[in-house]
Each structure stands twice: as structure tokens, then as C-alpha cells.
mmCIF file of C-alpha atoms in Angstrom:
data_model
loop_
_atom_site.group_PDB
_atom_site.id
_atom_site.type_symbol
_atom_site.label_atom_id
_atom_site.label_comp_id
_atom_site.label_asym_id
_atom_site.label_seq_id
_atom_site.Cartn_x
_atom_site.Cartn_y
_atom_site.Cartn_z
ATOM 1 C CA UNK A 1 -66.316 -113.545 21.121
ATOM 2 C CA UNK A 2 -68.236 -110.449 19.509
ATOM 3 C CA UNK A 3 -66.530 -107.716 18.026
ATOM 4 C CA UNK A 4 -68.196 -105.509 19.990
ATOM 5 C CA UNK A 5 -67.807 -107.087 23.190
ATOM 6 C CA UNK A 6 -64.438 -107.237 22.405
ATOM 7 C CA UNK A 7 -64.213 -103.727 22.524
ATOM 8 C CA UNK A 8 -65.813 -102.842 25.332
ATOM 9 C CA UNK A 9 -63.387 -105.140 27.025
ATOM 10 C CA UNK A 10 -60.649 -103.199 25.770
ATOM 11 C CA UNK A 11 -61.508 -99.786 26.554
ATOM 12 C CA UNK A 12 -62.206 -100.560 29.742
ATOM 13 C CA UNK A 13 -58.952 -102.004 30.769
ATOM 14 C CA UNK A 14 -57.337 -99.018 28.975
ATOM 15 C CA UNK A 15 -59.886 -96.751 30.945
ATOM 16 C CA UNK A 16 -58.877 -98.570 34.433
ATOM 17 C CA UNK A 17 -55.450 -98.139 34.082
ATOM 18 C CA UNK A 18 -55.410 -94.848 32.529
ATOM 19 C CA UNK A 19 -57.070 -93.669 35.940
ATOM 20 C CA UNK A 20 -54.615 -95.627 38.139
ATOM 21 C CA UNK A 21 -51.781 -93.950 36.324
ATOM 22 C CA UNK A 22 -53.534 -90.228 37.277
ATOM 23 C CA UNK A 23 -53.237 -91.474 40.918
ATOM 24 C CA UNK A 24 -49.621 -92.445 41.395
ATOM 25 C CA UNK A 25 -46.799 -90.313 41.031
ATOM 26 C CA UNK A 26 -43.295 -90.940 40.669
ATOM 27 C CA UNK A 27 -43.032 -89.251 44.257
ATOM 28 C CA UNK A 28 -44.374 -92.889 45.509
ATOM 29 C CA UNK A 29 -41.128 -94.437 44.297
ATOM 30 C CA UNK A 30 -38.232 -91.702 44.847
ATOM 31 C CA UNK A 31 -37.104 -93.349 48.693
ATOM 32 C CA UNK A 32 -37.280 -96.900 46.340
ATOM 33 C CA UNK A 33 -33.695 -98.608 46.205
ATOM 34 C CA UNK A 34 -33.584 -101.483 43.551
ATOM 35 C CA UNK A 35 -30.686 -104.289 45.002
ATOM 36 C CA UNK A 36 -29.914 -107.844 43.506
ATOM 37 C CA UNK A 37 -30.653 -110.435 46.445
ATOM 38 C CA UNK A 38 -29.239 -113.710 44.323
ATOM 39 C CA UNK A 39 -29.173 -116.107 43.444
ATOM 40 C CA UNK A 40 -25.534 -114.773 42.432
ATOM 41 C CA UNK A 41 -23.662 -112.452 40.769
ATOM 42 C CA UNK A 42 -23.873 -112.531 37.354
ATOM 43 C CA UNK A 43 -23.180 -110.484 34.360
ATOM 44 C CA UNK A 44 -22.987 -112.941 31.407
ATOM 45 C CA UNK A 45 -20.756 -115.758 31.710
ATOM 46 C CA UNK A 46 -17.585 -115.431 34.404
ATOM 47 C CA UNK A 47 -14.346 -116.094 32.678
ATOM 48 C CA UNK A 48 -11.902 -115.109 35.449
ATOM 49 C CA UNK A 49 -11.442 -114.294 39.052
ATOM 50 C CA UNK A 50 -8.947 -112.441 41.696
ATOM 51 C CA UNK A 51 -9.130 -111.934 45.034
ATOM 52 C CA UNK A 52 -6.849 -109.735 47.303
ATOM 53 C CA UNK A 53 -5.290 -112.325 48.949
ATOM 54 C CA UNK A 54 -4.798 -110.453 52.657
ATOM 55 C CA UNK A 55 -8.317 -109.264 52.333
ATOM 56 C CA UNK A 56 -10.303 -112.155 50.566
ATOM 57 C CA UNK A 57 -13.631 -110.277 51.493
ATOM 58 C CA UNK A 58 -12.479 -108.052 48.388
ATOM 59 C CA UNK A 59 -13.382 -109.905 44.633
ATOM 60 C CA UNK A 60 -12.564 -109.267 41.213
ATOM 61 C CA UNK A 61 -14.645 -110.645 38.333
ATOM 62 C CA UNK A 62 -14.636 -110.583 34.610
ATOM 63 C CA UNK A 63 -17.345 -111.109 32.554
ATOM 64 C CA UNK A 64 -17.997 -112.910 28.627
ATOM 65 C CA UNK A 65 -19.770 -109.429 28.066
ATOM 66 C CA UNK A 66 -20.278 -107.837 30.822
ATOM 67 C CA UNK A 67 -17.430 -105.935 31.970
ATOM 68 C CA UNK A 68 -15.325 -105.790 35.767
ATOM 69 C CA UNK A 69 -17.522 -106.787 38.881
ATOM 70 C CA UNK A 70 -15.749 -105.929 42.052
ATOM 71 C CA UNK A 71 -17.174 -106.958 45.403
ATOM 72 C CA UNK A 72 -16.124 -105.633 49.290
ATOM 73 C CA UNK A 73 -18.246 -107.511 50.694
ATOM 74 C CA UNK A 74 -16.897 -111.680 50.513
ATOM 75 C CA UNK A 75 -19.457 -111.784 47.567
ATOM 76 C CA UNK A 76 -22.939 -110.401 48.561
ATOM 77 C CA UNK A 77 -23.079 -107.701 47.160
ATOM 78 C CA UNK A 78 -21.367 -106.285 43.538
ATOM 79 C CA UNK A 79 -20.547 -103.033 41.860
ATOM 80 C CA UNK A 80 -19.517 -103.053 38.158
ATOM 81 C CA UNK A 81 -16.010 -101.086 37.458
ATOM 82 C CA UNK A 82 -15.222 -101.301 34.257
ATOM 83 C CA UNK A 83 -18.375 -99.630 32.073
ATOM 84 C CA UNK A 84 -16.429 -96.963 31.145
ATOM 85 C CA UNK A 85 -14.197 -98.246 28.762
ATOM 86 C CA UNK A 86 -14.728 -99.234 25.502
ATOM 87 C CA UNK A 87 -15.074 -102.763 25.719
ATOM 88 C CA UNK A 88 -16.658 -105.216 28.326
ATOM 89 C CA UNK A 89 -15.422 -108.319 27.090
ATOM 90 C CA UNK A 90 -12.873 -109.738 29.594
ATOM 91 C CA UNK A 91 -10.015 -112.553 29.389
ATOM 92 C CA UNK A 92 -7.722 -112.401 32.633
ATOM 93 C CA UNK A 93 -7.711 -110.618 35.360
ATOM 94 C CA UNK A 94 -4.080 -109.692 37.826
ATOM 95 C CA UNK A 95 -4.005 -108.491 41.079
ATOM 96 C CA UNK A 96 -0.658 -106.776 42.469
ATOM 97 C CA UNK A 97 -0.570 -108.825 46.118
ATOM 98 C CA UNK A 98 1.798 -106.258 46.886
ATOM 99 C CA UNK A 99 0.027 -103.455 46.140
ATOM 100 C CA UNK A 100 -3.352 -104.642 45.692
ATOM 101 C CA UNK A 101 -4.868 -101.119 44.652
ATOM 102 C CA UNK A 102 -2.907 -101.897 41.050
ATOM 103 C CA UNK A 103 -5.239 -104.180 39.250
ATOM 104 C CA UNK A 104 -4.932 -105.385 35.708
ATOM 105 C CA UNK A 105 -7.021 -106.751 33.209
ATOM 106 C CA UNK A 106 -6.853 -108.290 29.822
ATOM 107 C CA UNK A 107 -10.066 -108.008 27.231
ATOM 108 C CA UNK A 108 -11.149 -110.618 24.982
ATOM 109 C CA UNK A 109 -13.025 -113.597 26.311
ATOM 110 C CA UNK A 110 -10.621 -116.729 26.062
ATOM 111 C CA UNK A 111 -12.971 -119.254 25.510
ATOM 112 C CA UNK A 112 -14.026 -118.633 21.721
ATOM 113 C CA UNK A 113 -17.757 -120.510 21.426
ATOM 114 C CA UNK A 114 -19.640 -118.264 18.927
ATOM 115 C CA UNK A 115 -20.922 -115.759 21.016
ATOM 116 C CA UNK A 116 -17.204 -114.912 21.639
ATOM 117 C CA UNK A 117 -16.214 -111.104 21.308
ATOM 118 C CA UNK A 118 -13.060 -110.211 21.193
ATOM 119 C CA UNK A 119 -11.214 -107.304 23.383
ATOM 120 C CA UNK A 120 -8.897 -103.843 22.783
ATOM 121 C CA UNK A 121 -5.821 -104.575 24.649
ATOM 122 C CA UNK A 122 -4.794 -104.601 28.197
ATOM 123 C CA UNK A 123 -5.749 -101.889 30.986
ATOM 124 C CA UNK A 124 -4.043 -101.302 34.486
ATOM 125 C CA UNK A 125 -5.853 -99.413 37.515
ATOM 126 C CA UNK A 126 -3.670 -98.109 39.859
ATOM 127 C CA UNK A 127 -6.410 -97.358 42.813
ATOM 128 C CA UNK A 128 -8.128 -100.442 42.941
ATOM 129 C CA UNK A 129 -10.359 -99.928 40.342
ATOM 130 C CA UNK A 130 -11.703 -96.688 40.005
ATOM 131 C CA UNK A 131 -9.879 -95.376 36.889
ATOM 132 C CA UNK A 132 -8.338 -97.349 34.098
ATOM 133 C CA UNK A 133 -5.783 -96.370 31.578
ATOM 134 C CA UNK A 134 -5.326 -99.030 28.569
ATOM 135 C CA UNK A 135 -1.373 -99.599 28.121
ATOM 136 C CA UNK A 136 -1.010 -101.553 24.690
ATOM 137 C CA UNK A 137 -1.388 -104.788 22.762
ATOM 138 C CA UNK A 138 -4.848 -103.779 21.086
ATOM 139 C CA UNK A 139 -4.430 -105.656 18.355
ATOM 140 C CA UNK A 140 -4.434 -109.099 20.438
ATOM 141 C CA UNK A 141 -7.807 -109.610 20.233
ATOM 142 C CA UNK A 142 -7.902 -111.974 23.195
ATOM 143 C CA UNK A 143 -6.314 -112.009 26.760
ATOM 144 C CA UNK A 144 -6.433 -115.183 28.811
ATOM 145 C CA UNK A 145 -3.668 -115.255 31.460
ATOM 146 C CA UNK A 146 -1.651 -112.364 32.878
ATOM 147 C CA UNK A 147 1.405 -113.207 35.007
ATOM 148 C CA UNK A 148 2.947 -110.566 37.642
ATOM 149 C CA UNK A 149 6.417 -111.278 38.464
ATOM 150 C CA UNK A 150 6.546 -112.050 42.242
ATOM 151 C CA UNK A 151 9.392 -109.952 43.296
ATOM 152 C CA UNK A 152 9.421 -107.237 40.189
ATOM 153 C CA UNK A 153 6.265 -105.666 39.221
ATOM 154 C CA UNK A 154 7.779 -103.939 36.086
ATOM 155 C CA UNK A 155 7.700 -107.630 34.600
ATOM 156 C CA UNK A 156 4.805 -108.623 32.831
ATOM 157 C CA UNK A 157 3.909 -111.734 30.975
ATOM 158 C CA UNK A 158 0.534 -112.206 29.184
ATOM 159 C CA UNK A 159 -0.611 -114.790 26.999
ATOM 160 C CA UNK A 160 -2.693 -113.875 24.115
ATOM 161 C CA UNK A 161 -4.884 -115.997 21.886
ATOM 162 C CA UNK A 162 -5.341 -113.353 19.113
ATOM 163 C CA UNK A 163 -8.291 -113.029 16.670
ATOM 164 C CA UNK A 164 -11.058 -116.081 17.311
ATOM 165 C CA UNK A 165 -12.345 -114.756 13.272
ATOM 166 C CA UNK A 166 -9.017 -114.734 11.129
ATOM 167 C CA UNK A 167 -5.281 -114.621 10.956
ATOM 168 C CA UNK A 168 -3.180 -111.638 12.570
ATOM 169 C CA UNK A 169 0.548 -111.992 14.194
ATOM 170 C CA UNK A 170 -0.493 -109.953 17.693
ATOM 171 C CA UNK A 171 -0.836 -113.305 19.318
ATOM 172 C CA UNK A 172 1.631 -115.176 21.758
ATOM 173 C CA UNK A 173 3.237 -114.604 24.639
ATOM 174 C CA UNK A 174 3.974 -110.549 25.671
ATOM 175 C CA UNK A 175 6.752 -109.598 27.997
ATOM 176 C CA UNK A 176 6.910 -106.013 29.749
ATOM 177 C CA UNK A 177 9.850 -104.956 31.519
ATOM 178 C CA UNK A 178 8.940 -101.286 32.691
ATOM 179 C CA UNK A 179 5.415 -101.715 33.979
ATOM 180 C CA UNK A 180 3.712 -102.463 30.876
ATOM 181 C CA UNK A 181 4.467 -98.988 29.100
ATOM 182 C CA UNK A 182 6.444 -101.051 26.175
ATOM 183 C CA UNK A 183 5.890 -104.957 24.979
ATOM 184 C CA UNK A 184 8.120 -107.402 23.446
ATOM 185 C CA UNK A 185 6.563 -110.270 22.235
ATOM 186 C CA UNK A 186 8.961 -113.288 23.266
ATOM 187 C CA UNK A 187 6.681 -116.399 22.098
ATOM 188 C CA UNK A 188 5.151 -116.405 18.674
ATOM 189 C CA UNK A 189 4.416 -119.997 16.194
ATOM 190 C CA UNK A 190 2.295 -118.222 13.415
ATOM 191 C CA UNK A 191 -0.673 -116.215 12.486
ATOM 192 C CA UNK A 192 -3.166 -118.586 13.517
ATOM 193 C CA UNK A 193 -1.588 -119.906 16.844
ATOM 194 C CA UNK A 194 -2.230 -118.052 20.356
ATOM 195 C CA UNK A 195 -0.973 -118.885 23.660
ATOM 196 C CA UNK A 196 -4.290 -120.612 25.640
ATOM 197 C CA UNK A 197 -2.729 -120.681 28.716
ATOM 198 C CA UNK A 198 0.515 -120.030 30.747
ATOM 199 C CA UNK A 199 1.921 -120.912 34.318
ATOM 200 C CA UNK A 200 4.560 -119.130 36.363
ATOM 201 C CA UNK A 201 6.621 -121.508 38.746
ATOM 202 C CA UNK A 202 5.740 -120.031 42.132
ATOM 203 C CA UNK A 203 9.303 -120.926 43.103
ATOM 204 C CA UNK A 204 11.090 -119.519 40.068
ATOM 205 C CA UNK A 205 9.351 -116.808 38.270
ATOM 206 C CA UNK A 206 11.715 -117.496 35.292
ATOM 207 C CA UNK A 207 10.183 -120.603 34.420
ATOM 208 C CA UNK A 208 7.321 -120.363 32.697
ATOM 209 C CA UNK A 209 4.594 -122.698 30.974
ATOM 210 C CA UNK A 210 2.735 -121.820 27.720
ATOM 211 C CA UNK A 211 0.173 -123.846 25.925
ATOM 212 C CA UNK A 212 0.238 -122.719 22.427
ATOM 213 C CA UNK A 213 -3.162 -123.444 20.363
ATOM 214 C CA UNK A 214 -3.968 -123.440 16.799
ATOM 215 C CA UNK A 215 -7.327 -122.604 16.534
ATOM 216 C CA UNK A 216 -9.892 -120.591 14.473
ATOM 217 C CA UNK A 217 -13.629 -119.757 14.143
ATOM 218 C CA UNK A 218 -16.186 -118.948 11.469
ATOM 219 C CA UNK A 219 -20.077 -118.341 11.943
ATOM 220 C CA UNK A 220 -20.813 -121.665 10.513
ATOM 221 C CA UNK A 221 -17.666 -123.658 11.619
ATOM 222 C CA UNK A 222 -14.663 -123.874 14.116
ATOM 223 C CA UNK A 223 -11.471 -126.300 14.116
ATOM 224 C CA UNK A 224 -9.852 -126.396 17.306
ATOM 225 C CA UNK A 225 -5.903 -128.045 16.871
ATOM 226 C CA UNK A 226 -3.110 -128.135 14.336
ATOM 227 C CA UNK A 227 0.528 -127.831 13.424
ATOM 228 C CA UNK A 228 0.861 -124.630 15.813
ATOM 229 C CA UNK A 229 -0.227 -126.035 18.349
ATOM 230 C CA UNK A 230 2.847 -127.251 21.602
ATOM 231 C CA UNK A 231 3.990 -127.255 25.013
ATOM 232 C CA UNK A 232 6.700 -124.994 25.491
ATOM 233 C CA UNK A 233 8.857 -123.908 28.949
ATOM 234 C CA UNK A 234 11.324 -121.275 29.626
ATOM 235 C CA UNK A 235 13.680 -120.831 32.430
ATOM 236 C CA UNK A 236 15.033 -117.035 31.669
ATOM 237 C CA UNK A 237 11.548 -115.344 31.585
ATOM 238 C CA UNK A 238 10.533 -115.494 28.037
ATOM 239 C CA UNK A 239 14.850 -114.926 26.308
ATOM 240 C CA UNK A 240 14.550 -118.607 24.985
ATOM 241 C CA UNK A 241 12.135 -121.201 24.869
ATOM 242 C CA UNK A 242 11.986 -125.207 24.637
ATOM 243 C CA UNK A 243 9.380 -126.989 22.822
ATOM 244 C CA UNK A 244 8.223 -130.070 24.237
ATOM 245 C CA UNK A 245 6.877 -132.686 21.930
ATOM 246 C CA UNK A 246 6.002 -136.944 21.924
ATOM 247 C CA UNK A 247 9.393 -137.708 22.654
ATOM 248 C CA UNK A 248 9.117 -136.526 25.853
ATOM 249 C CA UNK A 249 5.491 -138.486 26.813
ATOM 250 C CA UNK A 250 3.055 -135.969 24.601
ATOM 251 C CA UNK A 251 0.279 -137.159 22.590
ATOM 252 C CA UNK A 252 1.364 -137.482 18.956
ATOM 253 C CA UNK A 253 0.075 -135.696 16.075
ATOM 254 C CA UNK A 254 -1.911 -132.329 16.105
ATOM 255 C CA UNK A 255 -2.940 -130.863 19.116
ATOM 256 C CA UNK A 256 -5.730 -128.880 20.234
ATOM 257 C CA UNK A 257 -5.926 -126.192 23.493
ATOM 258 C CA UNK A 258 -4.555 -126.834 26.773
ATOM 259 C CA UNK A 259 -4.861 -126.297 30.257
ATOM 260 C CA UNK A 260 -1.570 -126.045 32.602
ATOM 261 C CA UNK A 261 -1.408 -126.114 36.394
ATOM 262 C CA UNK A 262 1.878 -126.269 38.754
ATOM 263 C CA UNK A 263 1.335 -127.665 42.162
ATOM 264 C CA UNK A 264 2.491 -124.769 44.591
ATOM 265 C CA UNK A 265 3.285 -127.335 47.241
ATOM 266 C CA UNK A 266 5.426 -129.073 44.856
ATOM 267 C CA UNK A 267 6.987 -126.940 41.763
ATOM 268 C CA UNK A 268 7.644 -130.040 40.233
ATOM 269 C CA UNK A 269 4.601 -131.705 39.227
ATOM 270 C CA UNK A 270 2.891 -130.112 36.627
ATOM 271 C CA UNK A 271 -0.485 -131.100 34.589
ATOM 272 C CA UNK A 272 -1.666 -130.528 31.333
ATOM 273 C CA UNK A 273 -5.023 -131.256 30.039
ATOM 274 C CA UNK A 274 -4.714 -131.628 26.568
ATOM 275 C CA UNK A 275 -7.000 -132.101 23.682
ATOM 276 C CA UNK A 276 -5.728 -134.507 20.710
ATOM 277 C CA UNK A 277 -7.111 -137.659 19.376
ATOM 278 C CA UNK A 278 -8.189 -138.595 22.699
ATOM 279 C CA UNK A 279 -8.286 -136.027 24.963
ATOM 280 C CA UNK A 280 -6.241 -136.510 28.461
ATOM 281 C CA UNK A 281 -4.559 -135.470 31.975
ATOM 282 C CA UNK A 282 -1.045 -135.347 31.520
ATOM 283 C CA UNK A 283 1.469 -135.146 35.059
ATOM 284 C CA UNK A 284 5.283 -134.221 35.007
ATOM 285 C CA UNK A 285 7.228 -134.856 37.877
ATOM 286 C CA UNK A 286 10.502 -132.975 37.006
ATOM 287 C CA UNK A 287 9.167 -129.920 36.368
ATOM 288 C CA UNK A 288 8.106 -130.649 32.822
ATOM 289 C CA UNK A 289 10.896 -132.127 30.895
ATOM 290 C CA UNK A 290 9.182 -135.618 30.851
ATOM 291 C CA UNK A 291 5.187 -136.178 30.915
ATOM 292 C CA UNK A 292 3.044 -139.563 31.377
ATOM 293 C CA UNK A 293 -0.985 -140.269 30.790
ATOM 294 C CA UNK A 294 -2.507 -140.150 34.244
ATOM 295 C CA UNK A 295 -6.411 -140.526 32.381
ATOM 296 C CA UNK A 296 -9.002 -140.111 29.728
ATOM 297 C CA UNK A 297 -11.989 -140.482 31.848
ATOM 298 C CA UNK A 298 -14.337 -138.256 33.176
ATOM 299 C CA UNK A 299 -12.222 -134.959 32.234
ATOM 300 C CA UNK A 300 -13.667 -133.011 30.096
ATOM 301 C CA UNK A 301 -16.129 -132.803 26.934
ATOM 302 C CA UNK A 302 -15.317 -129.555 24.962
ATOM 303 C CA UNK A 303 -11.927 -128.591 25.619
ATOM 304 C CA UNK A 304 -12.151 -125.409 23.256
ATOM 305 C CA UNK A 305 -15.084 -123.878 25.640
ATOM 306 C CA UNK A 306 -13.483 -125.036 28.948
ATOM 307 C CA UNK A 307 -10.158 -126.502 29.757
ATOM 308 C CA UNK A 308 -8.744 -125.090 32.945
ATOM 309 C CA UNK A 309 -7.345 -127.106 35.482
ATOM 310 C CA UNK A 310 -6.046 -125.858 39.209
ATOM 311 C CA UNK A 311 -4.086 -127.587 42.335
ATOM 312 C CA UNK A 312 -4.798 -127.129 45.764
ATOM 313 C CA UNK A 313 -1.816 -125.145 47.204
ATOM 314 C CA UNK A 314 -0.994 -127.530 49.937
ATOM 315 C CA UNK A 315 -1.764 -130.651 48.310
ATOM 316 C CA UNK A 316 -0.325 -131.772 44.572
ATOM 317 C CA UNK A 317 -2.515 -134.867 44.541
ATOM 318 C CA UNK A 318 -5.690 -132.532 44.393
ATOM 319 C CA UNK A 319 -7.030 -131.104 41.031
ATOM 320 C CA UNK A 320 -9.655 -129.167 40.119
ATOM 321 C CA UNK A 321 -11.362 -129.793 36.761
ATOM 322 C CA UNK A 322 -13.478 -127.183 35.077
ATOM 323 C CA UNK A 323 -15.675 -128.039 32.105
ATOM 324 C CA UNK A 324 -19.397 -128.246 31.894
ATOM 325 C CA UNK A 325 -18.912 -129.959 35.276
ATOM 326 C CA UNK A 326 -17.127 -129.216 38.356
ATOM 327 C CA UNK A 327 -14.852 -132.311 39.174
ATOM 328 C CA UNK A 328 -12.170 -132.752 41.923
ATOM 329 C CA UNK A 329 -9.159 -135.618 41.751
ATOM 330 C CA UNK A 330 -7.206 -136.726 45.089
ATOM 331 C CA UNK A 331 -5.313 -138.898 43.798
ATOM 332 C CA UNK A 332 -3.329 -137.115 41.202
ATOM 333 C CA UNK A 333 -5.965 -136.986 38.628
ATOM 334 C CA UNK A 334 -6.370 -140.531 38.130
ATOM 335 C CA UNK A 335 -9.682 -140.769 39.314
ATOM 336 C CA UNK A 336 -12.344 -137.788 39.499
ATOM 337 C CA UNK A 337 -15.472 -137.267 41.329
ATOM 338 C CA UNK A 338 -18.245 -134.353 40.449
ATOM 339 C CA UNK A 339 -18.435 -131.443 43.193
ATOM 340 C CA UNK A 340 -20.814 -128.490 43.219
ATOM 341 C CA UNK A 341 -23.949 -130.591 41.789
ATOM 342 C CA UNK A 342 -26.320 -127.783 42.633
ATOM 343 C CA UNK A 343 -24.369 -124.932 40.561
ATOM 344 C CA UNK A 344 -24.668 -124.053 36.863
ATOM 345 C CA UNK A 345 -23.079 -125.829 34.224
ATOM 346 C CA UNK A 346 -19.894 -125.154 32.049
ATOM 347 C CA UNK A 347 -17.567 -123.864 34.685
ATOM 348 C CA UNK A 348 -14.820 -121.162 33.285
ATOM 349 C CA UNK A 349 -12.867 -119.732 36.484
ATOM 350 C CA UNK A 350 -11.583 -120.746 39.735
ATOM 351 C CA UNK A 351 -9.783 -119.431 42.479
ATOM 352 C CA UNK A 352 -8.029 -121.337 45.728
ATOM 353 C CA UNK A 353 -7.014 -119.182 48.988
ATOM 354 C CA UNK A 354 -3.386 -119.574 48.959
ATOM 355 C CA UNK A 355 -3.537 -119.649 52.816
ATOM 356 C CA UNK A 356 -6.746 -121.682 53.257
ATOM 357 C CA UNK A 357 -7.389 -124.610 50.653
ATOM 358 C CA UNK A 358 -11.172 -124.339 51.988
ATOM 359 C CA UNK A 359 -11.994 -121.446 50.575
ATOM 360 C CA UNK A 360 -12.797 -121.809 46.600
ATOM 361 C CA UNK A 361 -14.547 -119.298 44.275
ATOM 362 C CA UNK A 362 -15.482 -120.755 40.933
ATOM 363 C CA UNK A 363 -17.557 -118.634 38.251
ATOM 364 C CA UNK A 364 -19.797 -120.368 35.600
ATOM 365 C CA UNK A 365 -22.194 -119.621 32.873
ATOM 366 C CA UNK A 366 -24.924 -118.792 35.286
ATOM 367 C CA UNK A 367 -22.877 -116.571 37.465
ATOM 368 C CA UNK A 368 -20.284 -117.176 40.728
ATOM 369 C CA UNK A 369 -20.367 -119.818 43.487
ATOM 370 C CA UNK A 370 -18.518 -119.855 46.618
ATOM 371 C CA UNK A 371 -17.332 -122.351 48.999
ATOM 372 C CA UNK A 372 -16.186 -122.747 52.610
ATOM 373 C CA UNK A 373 -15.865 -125.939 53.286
ATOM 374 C CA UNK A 374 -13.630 -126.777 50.210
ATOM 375 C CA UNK A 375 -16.236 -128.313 47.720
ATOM 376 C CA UNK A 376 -18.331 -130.050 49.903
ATOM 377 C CA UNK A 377 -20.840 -127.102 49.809
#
């Protein structure tokens, strides 16, 4: 093409829409609402979900990097309600069933790929949202469970996996006993060990669960196991705790993260999903003490990104398996088939109606899904 003609094409495109722009005014657009019509709700990569159980048309969400999503709405529409604090990267989110106006969340995404960022602590909302005041442990670095006592909401238990980038000792297990305005940390293996996961028993909120993981990352590597990492239980909330190890059915040698999951229906059986030299699903039936192999097949590919596991409440036989696939067992996690084919990969959170096994919410990298007719759609 000629220079010149070129040019002349040039100014007159800049000539056309210079004398469109005279015509329109931003009076055209002031009665213009802008509203998010799907596919989902997303706001980076959902790492954990609550819902107020006696109103289930009211969802919490926490985001990779993207802060508190609340919808009132069963999921159709989304406000955020966290942007005003400092950080947006969230780990755990608690709602008070009680009082469901007192919300609390934990920041620092738990699932340390390298776009991880970490958090500042823990923050409580005491009118469903609206306001937030942090109350400690903002040296953690990374939140991934918080546990409300079920008869004493002074108790507190949260499980933090500390600094993803280097050492520090504000990692474990926390306990609050006067609302969170003071912490005691009650579980602690060393500098470069954090608690990846932890499990009340719904009938005994003295027992609890933690997976402990030895893990750390650096922008051009990440090992994901070692001597830190173990399966320990308490029955006196957090006073004492037992460590479990391969006398008692474990894999031997190092270990990497874990995923734990009590069956409501039946307190007893408990799985773990735990990476080590062959990475498997692990069932107790006496509450933990002893554990057997149920399979290595078909249950998971990067256990550091993704290894969350959940029970139906009314059935102990069905588990839900989140990794870069949605999977579902009935038969005790011996066998698993792949649910939710149409949804995004590398699934993070998950959340069961305790009254109505039917009605799942599971959040992904590509934003939330939710169900009605218990997987099938």
C-alpha cells in the first residue's frame, strides 16, 4: 500500500470517529446499569465456601485474589465484601450457624501453586459482612480451615500453613478461648511445617483432626513432604495431642499434604487422602486410631494444588474428591467415577447441605458451580 494512501486512510477514520464522539454524550449512558449475567461467579480462583445453613439462598465465597463474594440470592447474583481491607487473598471461611450475622475469615490462599499470595491474619464480621475488624495471627501467612466450636463460640481453632516462601514459627494449629481476642498456639512441629487441614468430630468437638505438612516454595522450585509432616488427633480440644504414624496403617516414610474428612452420619470413619510415595485414600473405622488403604486410583494428580476430600452427611460410603477433576465414590472410596464434566477444571472448595445431601456448591479455577440434584447436574 502507498504511503500516501495510507494516510488518507488514517485520517479519515480518526476524522469519523472524532465526529461521532461530538455527538454522544455521557448523558446517553447515565440510566446504563452494567450486571454480570454468567457464566458464574468468579473472582480468581474459589478456595472456600459457607453457606447459612437455615437460609442456604445466602453464600459466602473466598477468592485466590479476589477478596469475600457474598450472594442473597441462591447464587445469581454477587456483591464483593471484603475490598476494604488490606488483603484479598482468602484461605477459610466460618460461619456462626448460631448467629449467622458473625462471619469469619482467614487470609492466605491454602493451596500454594506459584501464583500463591499469602494473607494478614484472621478477621471476624459481626453483621454479616458489612464491617470487618482483623483479631490476630498476622504473621501466619496462610489460613486454610477455621473450626467454630458447636456449643461455645468463644472457642476457636484454625489451622495455619504459614509462609509458602520461607521459614517462620506462626504456623500450626491456633486455639481461642474468648472469641478470638487472644491465641494460643496448641499444635506446632517446626518452622517449615503448617497444619493443611483439620476436622472437628461433629459429635465431640474435642476431638479434632490435623494434617500437618512440610512444605515450601521458591520461584523456580517447590518440595511438597518431609520429616514434619503427620497425622495427629486430640480429644481435649487442642491440651494434648497424639501422633499417628505406620504403625497404625500410614504410609511409611515422608509425607506430603493431606486432606481429612469425618463422616457426619458416622463419627467413626474418617478419610485421609494422603500424598507419599504413592499417593492414596486412607479410611479409619474407630475414629482414627487404626487406618487401612482403600485406593490409589483415580484420586488425585497434584495433591499440593488440590487435596480436599468431603462426605455426604447422611451417607459415609459417599466421598467427594476435589482435584483437577470432580470425582464422587459410593462405595467408600474404593472406586470413583467423574461428576460435573461440563465445569472448569482443578476444583478447590465444596460445600454439602447438612439437611439436604442434594444440594452441593463446589468452586473451581473458573469460578462456582451449583447443584440440585446432587451431582448429576
Amino acid at each position: 500500500m502507498q504511503p500516501r494512501l495510507l494516510l488518507y486512510i488514517i485520517l479519515s477514520v480518526c476524522f469519523t470517529a472524532g465526529s461521532a464522539a461530538q455527538k454522544l454524550s455521557l448523558e446517553h449512558f447515565r440510566e446504563i446499569k452494567i450486571r454480570n449475567i454468567g457464566p458464574a461467579g468468579m473472582s480468581g480462583r474459589i478456595t472456600t465456601i459457607d453457606v447459612v445453613n437455615s437460609q442456604p439462598h445466602i453464600i459466602f465465597v473466598g477468592t485466590a485474589s479476589g477478596g469475600v463474594w457474598r450472594s442473597t440470592s441462591g447464587g445469581t447474583t454477587w456483591a464483593p465484601v471484603f475490598d476494604g481491607q488490606p488483603v484479598q487473598s482468602i484461605g477459610a471461611l466460618a460461619i456462626n450457624q448460631r448467629n449467622p450475622s458473625e462471619i469469619w475469615v482467614g487470609t492466605g490462599e491454602g493451596n500454594p501453586r506459584n501464583s500463591h499470595n499469602s494473607g494478614e491474619g484472621i478477621f471476624r464480621s459481626l453483621d454479616g459482612g458489612k464491617s470487618w475488624t482483623r483479631m490476630g495471627l498476622e504473621n501466619t501467612r496462610t489460613i486454610h480451615r477455621i473450626i467454630l466450636h458447636r456449643d461455645n463460640p468463644d472457642i476457636i481453632h484454625v489451622a495455619a500453613l504459614g509462609s509458602a516462601w520461607g521459614p517462620n514459627e506462626e504456623r500450626g494449629v491456633f486455639r481461642s478461648t474468648d472469641g478470638g481476642h487472644s491465641w494460643e498456639k496448641v499444635l506446632y512441629v517446626n518452622d517449615s511445617t503448617g497444619c493443611a487441614d483439620l476436622v472437628v468430630d461433629p459429635a465431640n468437638p474435642n476431638k479434632l483432626i490435623a494434617a500437618m505438612w512440610d512444605y515450601g516454595r521458591k520461584p523456580w522450585t517447590f518440595y511438597s513432604g518431609g520429616a514434619g509432616s503427620g497425622l495427629y488427633v486430640t480429644f481435649d480440644g487442642g491440651d494434648s495431642w497424639t501422633k499417628r504414624t505406620s504403625e497404625d496403617g500410614l504410609p511409611s516414610g515422608n509425607l506430603g499434604r493431606m486432606g481429612l474428612a469425618i463422616a457426619p452420619s458416622s463419627p467413626n470413619i474418617v478419610y485421609a487422602l494422603i500424598e507419599a510415595k504413592v499417593n492414596a485414600l486412607y479410611r479409619s473405622e474407630d475414629g482414627g486410631f487404626k487406618w487401612k488403604k482403600v485406593s490409589d486410583e483415580d484420586i488425585g494428580n497434584r495433591p499440593f494444588y488440590y487435596a480436599d476430600i468431603f462426605v455426604d452427611p447422611h451417607n459415609e460410603n459417599r466421598i467427594y474428591n476435589l482435584w483437577s477433576r470432580l470425582s464422587r465414590s459410593e462405595d467408600g472410596g474404593k472406586t470413583f467415577e467423574r461428576i460435573a464434566r461440563g465445569t472448569h477444571a482443578d476444583h478447590h472448595a465444596f460445600w454439602v447441605h447438612p439437611d439436604d445431601p442434594n444440594y452441593l456448591i463446589e468452586g473451581n479455577d473458573g469460578g462456582l458451580n451449583i447443584s440440585r440434584d446432587g451431582g448429576e447436574t
